[in-house]
PDB file of C-alpha atoms in Angstrom:
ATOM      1  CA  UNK A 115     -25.255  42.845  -0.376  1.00 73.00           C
ATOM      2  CA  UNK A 116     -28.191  43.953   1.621  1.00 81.00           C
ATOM      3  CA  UNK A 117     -27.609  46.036   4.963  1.00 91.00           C
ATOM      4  CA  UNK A 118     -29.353  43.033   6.840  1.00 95.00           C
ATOM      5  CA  UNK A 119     -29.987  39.739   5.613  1.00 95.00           C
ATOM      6  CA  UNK A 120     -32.991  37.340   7.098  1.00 95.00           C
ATOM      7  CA  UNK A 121     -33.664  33.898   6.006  1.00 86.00           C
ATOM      8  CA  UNK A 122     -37.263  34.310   4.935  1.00 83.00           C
ATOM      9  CA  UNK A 123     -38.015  31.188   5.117  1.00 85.00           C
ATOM     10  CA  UNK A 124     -41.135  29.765   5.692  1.00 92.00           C
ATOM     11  CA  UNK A 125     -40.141  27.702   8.784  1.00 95.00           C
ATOM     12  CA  UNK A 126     -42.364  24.761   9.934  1.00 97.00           C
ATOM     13  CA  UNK A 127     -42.443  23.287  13.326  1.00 97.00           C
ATOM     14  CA  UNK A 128     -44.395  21.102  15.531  1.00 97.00           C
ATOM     15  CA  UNK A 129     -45.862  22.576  18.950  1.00 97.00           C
ATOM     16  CA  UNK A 130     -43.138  22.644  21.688  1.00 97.00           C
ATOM     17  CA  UNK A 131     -40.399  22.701  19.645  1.00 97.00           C
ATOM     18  CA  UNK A 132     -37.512  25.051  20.135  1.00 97.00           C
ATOM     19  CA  UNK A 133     -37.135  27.945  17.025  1.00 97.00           C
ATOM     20  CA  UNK A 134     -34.071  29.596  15.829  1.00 96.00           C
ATOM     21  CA  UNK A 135     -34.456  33.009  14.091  1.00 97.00           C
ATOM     22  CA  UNK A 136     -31.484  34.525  12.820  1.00 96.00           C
ATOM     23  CA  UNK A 137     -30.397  37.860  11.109  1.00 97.00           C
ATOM     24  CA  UNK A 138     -26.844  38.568   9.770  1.00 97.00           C
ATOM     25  CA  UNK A 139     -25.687  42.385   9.180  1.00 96.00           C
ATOM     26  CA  UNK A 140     -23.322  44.718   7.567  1.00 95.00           C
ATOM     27  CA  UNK A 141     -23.024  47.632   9.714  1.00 92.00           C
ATOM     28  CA  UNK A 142     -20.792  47.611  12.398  1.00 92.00           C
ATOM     29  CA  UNK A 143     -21.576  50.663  13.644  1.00 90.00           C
ATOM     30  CA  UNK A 144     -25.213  49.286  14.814  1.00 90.00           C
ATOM     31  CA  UNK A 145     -25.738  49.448  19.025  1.00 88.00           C
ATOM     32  CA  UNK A 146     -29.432  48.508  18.722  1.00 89.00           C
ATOM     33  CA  UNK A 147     -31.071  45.492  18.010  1.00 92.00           C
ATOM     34  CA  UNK A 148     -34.706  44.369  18.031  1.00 92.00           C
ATOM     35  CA  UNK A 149     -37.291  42.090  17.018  1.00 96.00           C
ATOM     36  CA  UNK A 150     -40.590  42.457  15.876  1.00 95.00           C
ATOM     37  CA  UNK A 151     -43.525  39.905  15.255  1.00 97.00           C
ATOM     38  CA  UNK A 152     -45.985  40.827  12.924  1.00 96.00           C
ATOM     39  CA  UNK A 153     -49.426  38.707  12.440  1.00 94.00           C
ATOM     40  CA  UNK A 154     -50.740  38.947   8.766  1.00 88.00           C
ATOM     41  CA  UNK A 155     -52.559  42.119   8.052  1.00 83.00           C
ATOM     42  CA  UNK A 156     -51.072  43.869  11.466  1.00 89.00           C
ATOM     43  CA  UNK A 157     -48.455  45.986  12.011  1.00 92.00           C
ATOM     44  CA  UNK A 158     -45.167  45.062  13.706  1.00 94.00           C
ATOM     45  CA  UNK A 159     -45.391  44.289  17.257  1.00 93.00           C
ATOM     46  CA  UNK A 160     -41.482  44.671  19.804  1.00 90.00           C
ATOM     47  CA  UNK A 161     -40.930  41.360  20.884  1.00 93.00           C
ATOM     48  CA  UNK A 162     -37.624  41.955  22.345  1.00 91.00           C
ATOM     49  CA  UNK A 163     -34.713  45.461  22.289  1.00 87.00           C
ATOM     50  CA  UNK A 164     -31.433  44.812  23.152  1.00 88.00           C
ATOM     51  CA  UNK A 165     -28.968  47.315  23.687  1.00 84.00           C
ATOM     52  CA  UNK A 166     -24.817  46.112  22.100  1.00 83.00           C
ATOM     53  CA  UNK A 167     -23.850  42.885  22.809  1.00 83.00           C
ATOM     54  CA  UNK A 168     -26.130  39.908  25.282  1.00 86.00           C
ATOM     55  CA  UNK A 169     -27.662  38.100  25.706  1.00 91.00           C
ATOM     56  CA  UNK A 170     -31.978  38.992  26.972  1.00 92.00           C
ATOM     57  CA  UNK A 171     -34.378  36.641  28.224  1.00 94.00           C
ATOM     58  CA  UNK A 172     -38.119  37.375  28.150  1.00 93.00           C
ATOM     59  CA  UNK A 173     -40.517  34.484  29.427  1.00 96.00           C
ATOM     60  CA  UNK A 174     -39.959  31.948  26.069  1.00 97.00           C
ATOM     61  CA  UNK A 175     -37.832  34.366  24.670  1.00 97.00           C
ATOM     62  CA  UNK A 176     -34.334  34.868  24.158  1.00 97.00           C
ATOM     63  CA  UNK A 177     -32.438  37.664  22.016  1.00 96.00           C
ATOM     64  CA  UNK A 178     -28.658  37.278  21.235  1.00 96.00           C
ATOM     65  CA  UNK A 179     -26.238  39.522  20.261  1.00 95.00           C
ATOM     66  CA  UNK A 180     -23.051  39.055  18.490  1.00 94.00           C
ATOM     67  CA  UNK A 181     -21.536  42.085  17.376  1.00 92.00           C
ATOM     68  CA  UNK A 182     -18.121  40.458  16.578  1.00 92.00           C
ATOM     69  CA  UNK A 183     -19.512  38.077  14.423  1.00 93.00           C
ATOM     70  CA  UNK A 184     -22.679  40.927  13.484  1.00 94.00           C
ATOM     71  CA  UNK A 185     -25.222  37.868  14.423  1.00 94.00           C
ATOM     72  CA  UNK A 186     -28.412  38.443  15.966  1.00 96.00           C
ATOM     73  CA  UNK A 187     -30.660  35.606  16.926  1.00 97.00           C
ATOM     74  CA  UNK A 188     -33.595  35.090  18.252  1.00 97.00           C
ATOM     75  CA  UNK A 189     -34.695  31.778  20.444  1.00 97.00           C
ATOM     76  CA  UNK A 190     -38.538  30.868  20.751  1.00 97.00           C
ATOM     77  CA  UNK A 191     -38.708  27.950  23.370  1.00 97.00           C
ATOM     78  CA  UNK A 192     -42.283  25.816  24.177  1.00 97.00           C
ATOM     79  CA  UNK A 193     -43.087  27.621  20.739  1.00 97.00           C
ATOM     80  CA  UNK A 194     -47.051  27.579  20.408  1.00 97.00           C
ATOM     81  CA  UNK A 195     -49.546  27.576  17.790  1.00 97.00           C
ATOM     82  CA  UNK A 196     -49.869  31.801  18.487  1.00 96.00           C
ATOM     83  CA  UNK A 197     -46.353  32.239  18.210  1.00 97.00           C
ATOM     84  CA  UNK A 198     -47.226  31.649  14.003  1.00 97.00           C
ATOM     85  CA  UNK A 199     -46.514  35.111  12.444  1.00 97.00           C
ATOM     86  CA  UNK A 200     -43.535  36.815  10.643  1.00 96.00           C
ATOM     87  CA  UNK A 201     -40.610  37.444  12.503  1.00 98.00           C
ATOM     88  CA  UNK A 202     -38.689  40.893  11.732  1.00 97.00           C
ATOM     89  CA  UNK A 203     -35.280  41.829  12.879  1.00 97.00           C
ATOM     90  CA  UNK A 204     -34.464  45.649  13.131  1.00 93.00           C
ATOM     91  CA  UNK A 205     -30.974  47.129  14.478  1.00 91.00           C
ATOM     92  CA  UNK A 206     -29.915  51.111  14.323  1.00 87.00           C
ATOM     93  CA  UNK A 207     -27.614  53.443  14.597  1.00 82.00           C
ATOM     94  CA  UNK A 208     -29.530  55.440  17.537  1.00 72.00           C
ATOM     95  CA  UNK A 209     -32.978  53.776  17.260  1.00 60.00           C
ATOM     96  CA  UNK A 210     -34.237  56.083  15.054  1.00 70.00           C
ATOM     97  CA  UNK A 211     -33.767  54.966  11.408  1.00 78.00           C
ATOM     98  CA  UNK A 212     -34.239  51.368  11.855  1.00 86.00           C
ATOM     99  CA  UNK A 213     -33.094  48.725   9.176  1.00 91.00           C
ATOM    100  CA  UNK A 214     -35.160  45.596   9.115  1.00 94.00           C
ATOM    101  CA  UNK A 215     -34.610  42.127   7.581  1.00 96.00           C
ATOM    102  CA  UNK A 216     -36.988  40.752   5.194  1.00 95.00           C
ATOM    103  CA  UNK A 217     -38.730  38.726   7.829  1.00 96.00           C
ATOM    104  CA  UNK A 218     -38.951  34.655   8.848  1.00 96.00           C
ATOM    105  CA  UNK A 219     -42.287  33.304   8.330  1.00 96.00           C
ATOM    106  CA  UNK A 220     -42.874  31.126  11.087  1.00 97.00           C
ATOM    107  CA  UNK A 221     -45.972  28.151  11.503  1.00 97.00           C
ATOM    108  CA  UNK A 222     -46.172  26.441  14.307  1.00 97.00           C
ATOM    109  CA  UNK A 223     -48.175  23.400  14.217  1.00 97.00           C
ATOM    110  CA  UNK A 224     -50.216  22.027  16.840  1.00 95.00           C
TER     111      UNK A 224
ATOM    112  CA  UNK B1227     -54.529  53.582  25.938  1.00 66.00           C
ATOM    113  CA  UNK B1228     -55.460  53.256  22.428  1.00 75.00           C
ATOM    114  CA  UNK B1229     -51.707  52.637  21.397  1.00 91.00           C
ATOM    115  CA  UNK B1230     -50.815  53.971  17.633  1.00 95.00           C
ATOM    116  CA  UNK B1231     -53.950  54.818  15.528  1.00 96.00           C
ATOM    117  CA  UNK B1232     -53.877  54.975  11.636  1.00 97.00           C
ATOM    118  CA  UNK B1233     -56.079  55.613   9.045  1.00 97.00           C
ATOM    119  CA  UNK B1234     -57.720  55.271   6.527  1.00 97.00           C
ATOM    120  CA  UNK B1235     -57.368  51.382   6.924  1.00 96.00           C
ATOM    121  CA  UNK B1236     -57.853  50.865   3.046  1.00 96.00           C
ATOM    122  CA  UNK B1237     -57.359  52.749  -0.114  1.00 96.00           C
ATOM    123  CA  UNK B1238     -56.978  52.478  -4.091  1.00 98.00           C
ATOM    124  CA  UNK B1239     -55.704  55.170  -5.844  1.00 97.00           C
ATOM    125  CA  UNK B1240     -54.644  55.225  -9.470  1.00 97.00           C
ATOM    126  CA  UNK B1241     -51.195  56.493 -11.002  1.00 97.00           C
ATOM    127  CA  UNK B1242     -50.514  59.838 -10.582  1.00 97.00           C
ATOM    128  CA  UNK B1243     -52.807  60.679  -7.951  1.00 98.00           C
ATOM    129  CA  UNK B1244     -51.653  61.987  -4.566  1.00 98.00           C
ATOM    130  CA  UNK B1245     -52.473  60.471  -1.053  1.00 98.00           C
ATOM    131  CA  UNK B1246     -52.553  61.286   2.563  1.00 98.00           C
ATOM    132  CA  UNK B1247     -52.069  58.896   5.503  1.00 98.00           C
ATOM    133  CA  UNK B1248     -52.607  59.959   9.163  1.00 98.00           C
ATOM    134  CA  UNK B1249     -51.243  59.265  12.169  1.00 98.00           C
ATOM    135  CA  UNK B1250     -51.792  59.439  15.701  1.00 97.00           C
ATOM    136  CA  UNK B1251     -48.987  58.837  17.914  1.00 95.00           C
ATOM    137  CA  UNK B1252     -49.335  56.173  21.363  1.00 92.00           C
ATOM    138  CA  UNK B1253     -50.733  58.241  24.312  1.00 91.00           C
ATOM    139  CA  UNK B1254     -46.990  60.697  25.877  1.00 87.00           C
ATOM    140  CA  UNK B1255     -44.837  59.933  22.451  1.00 90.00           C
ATOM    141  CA  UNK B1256     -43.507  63.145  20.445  1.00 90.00           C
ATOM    142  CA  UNK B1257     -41.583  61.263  17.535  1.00 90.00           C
ATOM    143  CA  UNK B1258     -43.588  59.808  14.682  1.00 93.00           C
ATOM    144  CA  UNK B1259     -41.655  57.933  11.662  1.00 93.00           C
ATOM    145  CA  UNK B1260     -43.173  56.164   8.728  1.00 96.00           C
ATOM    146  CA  UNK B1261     -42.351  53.147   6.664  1.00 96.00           C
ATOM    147  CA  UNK B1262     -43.031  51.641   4.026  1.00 97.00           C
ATOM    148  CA  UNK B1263     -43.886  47.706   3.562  1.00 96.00           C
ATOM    149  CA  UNK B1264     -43.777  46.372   0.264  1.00 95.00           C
ATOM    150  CA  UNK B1265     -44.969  42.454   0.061  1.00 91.00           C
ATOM    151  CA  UNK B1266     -42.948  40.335   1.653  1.00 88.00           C
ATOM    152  CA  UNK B1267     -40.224  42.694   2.785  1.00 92.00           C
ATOM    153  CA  UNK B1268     -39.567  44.531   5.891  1.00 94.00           C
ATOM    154  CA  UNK B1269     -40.534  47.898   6.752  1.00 95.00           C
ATOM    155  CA  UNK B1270     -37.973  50.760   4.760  1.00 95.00           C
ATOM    156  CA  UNK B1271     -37.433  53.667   6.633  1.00 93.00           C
ATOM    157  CA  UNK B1272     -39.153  57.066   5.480  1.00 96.00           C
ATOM    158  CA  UNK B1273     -38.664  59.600   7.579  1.00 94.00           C
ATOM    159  CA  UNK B1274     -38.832  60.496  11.144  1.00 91.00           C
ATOM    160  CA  UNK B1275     -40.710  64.067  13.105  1.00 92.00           C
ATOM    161  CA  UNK B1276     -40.020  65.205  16.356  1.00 89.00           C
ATOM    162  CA  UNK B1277     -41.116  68.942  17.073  1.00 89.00           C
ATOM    163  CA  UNK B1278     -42.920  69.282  13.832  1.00 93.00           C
ATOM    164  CA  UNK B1279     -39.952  68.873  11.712  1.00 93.00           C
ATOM    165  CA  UNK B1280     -38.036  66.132   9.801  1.00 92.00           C
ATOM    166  CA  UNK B1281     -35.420  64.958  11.178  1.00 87.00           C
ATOM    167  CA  UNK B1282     -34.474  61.908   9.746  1.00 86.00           C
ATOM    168  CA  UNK B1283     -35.331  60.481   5.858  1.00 92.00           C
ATOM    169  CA  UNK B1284     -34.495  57.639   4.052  1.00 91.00           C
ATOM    170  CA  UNK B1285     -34.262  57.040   0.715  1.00 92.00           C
ATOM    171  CA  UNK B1286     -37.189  58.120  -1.047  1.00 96.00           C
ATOM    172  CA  UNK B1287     -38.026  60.775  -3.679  1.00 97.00           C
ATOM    173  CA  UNK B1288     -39.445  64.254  -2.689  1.00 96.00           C
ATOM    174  CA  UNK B1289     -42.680  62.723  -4.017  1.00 98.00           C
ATOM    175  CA  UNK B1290     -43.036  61.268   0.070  1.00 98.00           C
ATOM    176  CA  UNK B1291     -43.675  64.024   2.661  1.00 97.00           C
ATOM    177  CA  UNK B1292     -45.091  64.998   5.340  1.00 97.00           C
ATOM    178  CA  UNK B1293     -46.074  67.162   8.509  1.00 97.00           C
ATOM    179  CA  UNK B1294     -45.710  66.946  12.301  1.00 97.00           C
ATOM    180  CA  UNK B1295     -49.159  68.772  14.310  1.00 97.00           C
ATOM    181  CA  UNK B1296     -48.460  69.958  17.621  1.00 96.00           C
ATOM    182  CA  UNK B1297     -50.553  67.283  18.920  1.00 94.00           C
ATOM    183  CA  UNK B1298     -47.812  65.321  17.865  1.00 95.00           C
ATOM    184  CA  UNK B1299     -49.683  63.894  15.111  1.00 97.00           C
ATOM    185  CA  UNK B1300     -48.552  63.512  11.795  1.00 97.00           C
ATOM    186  CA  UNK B1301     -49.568  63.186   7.807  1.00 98.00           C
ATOM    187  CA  UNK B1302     -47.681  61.358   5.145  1.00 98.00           C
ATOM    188  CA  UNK B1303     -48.493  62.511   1.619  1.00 98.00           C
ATOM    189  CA  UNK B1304     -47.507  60.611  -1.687  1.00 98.00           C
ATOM    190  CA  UNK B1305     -47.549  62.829  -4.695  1.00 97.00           C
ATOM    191  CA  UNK B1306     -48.050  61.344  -8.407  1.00 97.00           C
ATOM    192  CA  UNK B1307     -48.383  57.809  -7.224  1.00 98.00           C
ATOM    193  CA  UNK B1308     -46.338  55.064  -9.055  1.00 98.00           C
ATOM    194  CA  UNK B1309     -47.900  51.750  -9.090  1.00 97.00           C
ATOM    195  CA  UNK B1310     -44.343  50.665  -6.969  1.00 97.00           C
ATOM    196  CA  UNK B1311     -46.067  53.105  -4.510  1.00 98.00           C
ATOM    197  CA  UNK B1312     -48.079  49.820  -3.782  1.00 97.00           C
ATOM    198  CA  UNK B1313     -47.532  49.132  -0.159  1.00 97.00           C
ATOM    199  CA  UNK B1314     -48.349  48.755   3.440  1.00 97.00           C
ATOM    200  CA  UNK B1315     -47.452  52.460   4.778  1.00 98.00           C
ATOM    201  CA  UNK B1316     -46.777  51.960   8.689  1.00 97.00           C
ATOM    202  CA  UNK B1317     -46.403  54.812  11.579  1.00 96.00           C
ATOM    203  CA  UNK B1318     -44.623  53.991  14.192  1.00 93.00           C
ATOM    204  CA  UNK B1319     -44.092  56.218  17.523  1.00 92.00           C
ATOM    205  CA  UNK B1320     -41.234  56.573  19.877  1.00 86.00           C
ATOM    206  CA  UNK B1321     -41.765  58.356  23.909  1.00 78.00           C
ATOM    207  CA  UNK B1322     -40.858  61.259  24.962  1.00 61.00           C
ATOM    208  CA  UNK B1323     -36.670  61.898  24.096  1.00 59.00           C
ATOM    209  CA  UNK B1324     -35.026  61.299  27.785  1.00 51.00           C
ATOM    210  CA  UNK B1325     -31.369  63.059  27.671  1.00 45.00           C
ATOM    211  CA  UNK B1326     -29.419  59.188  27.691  1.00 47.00           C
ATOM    212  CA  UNK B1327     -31.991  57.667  27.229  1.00 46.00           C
ATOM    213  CA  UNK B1328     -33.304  54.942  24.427  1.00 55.00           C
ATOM    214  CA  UNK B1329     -36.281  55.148  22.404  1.00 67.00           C
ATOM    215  CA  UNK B1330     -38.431  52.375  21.323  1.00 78.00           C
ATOM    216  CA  UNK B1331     -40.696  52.350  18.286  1.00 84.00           C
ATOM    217  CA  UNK B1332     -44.248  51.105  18.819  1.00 89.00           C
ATOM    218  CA  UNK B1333     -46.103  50.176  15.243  1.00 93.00           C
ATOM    219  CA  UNK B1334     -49.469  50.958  14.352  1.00 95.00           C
ATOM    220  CA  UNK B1335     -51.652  48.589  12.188  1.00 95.00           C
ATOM    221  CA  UNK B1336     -50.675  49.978   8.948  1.00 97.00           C
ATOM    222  CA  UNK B1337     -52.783  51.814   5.804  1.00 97.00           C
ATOM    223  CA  UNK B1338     -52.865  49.223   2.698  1.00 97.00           C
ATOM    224  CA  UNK B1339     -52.572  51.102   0.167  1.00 98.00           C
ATOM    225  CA  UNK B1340     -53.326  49.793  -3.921  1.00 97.00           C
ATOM    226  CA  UNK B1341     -52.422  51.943  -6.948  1.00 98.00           C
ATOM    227  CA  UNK B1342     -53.657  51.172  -9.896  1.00 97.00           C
TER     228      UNK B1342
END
């Protein structure tokens, strides 16, 4: 079983449309979470950090925590033709060694 | 701010060759770590520097190491490349350590590396 699991998709959806990301772990000792979006050929760009358990809302985004239930999710609402691009969950111990999922592959279509 | 800078952008090596990345860190960051990307996976964890030693690794052989400057910059070296070595190596820099504080890590765009 793999430290963090991430549905890699690819996920389609039509402009406006509400996107669920979603990362499950092992590790219950993890009190960081994070996501990244990455557009092809680029390197990982934080979208969102949350510290335990939450909930964080950012403009059209919103990270959850679960720590009972070691669920992370993130919520893209209005999504938009730039939101296309690889979506990476990361969660550590002390935000140093950071363990990432595999990635969702996201296409939003106009 | 130019943000985190890597280079080269590009290379192809063949098998048993040895490589060096560089790294400069995002303008007031002291902590540097590297990943590695393989295709279609997430980044896996190196190793981290902070005050030009490592203080954090991963799993991966003694063939992967590096240096810290005291411009905060830092060097990853690959010795006798495997053709698994075959990646996207990313840097990644965290600010200054605040006592209680958290640390975010800021990517740079990455050094594609081939090995043939």
């Amino acid at each position: 079983q793999k430290e963090v699991e991430q549905d890699p998709g690819p996920l389609s959806v039509p402009e406006g449309a509400i996107v669920s990301l979603n990362c499950t772990y092992s590790n219950s000792a993890f009190q960081y979470f994070m996501w990244y979006r990455q557009y092809s050929r680029k390197g990982p760009e934080l979208l969102m950090y949350t510290y335990s358990s939450g909930n964080k809302e950012d403009g059209r985004f919103t990270a959850q925590v679960d720590k009972s239930s070691k669920y992370i999710s993130l919520f893209i609402r209005d999504s938009q033709p730039s939101d296309s691009a690889t979506y990476l969950c990361a969660m550590s111990l002390y935000n140093n060694d950071m363990r990432f999922g595999a990635g969702t592959r996201l296409t939003v279509k106009p | 701010d130019a943000g985190v800078t890597q280079s080269p952008t590009h290379l192809i090596k063949t098998r048993g060759q040895q490589v060096t990345l560089r790294c400069s860190p995002k303008s007031g960051h002291d902590t540097v770590s590297w990943y590695q990307q393989a295709l279609g996976q997430g980044p896996q964890f190196i190793f981290q520097y902070y005050e030009e030693e490592e203080r954090q690794r991963g799993n991966f052989p003694d063939r992967f190491s590096g240096h810290q400057f005291p411009n905060y910059s830092s060097e990853l070296n690959v010795n006798a490349l495997l053709l698994g070595d075959s990646a996207l190596y990313l840097c990644a820099s965290s600010p200054i350590r605040l006592a209680g504080g958290q640390e975010t890590q800021y990517f740079g765009p990455g050094t594609r590396l081939l090995v043939l």
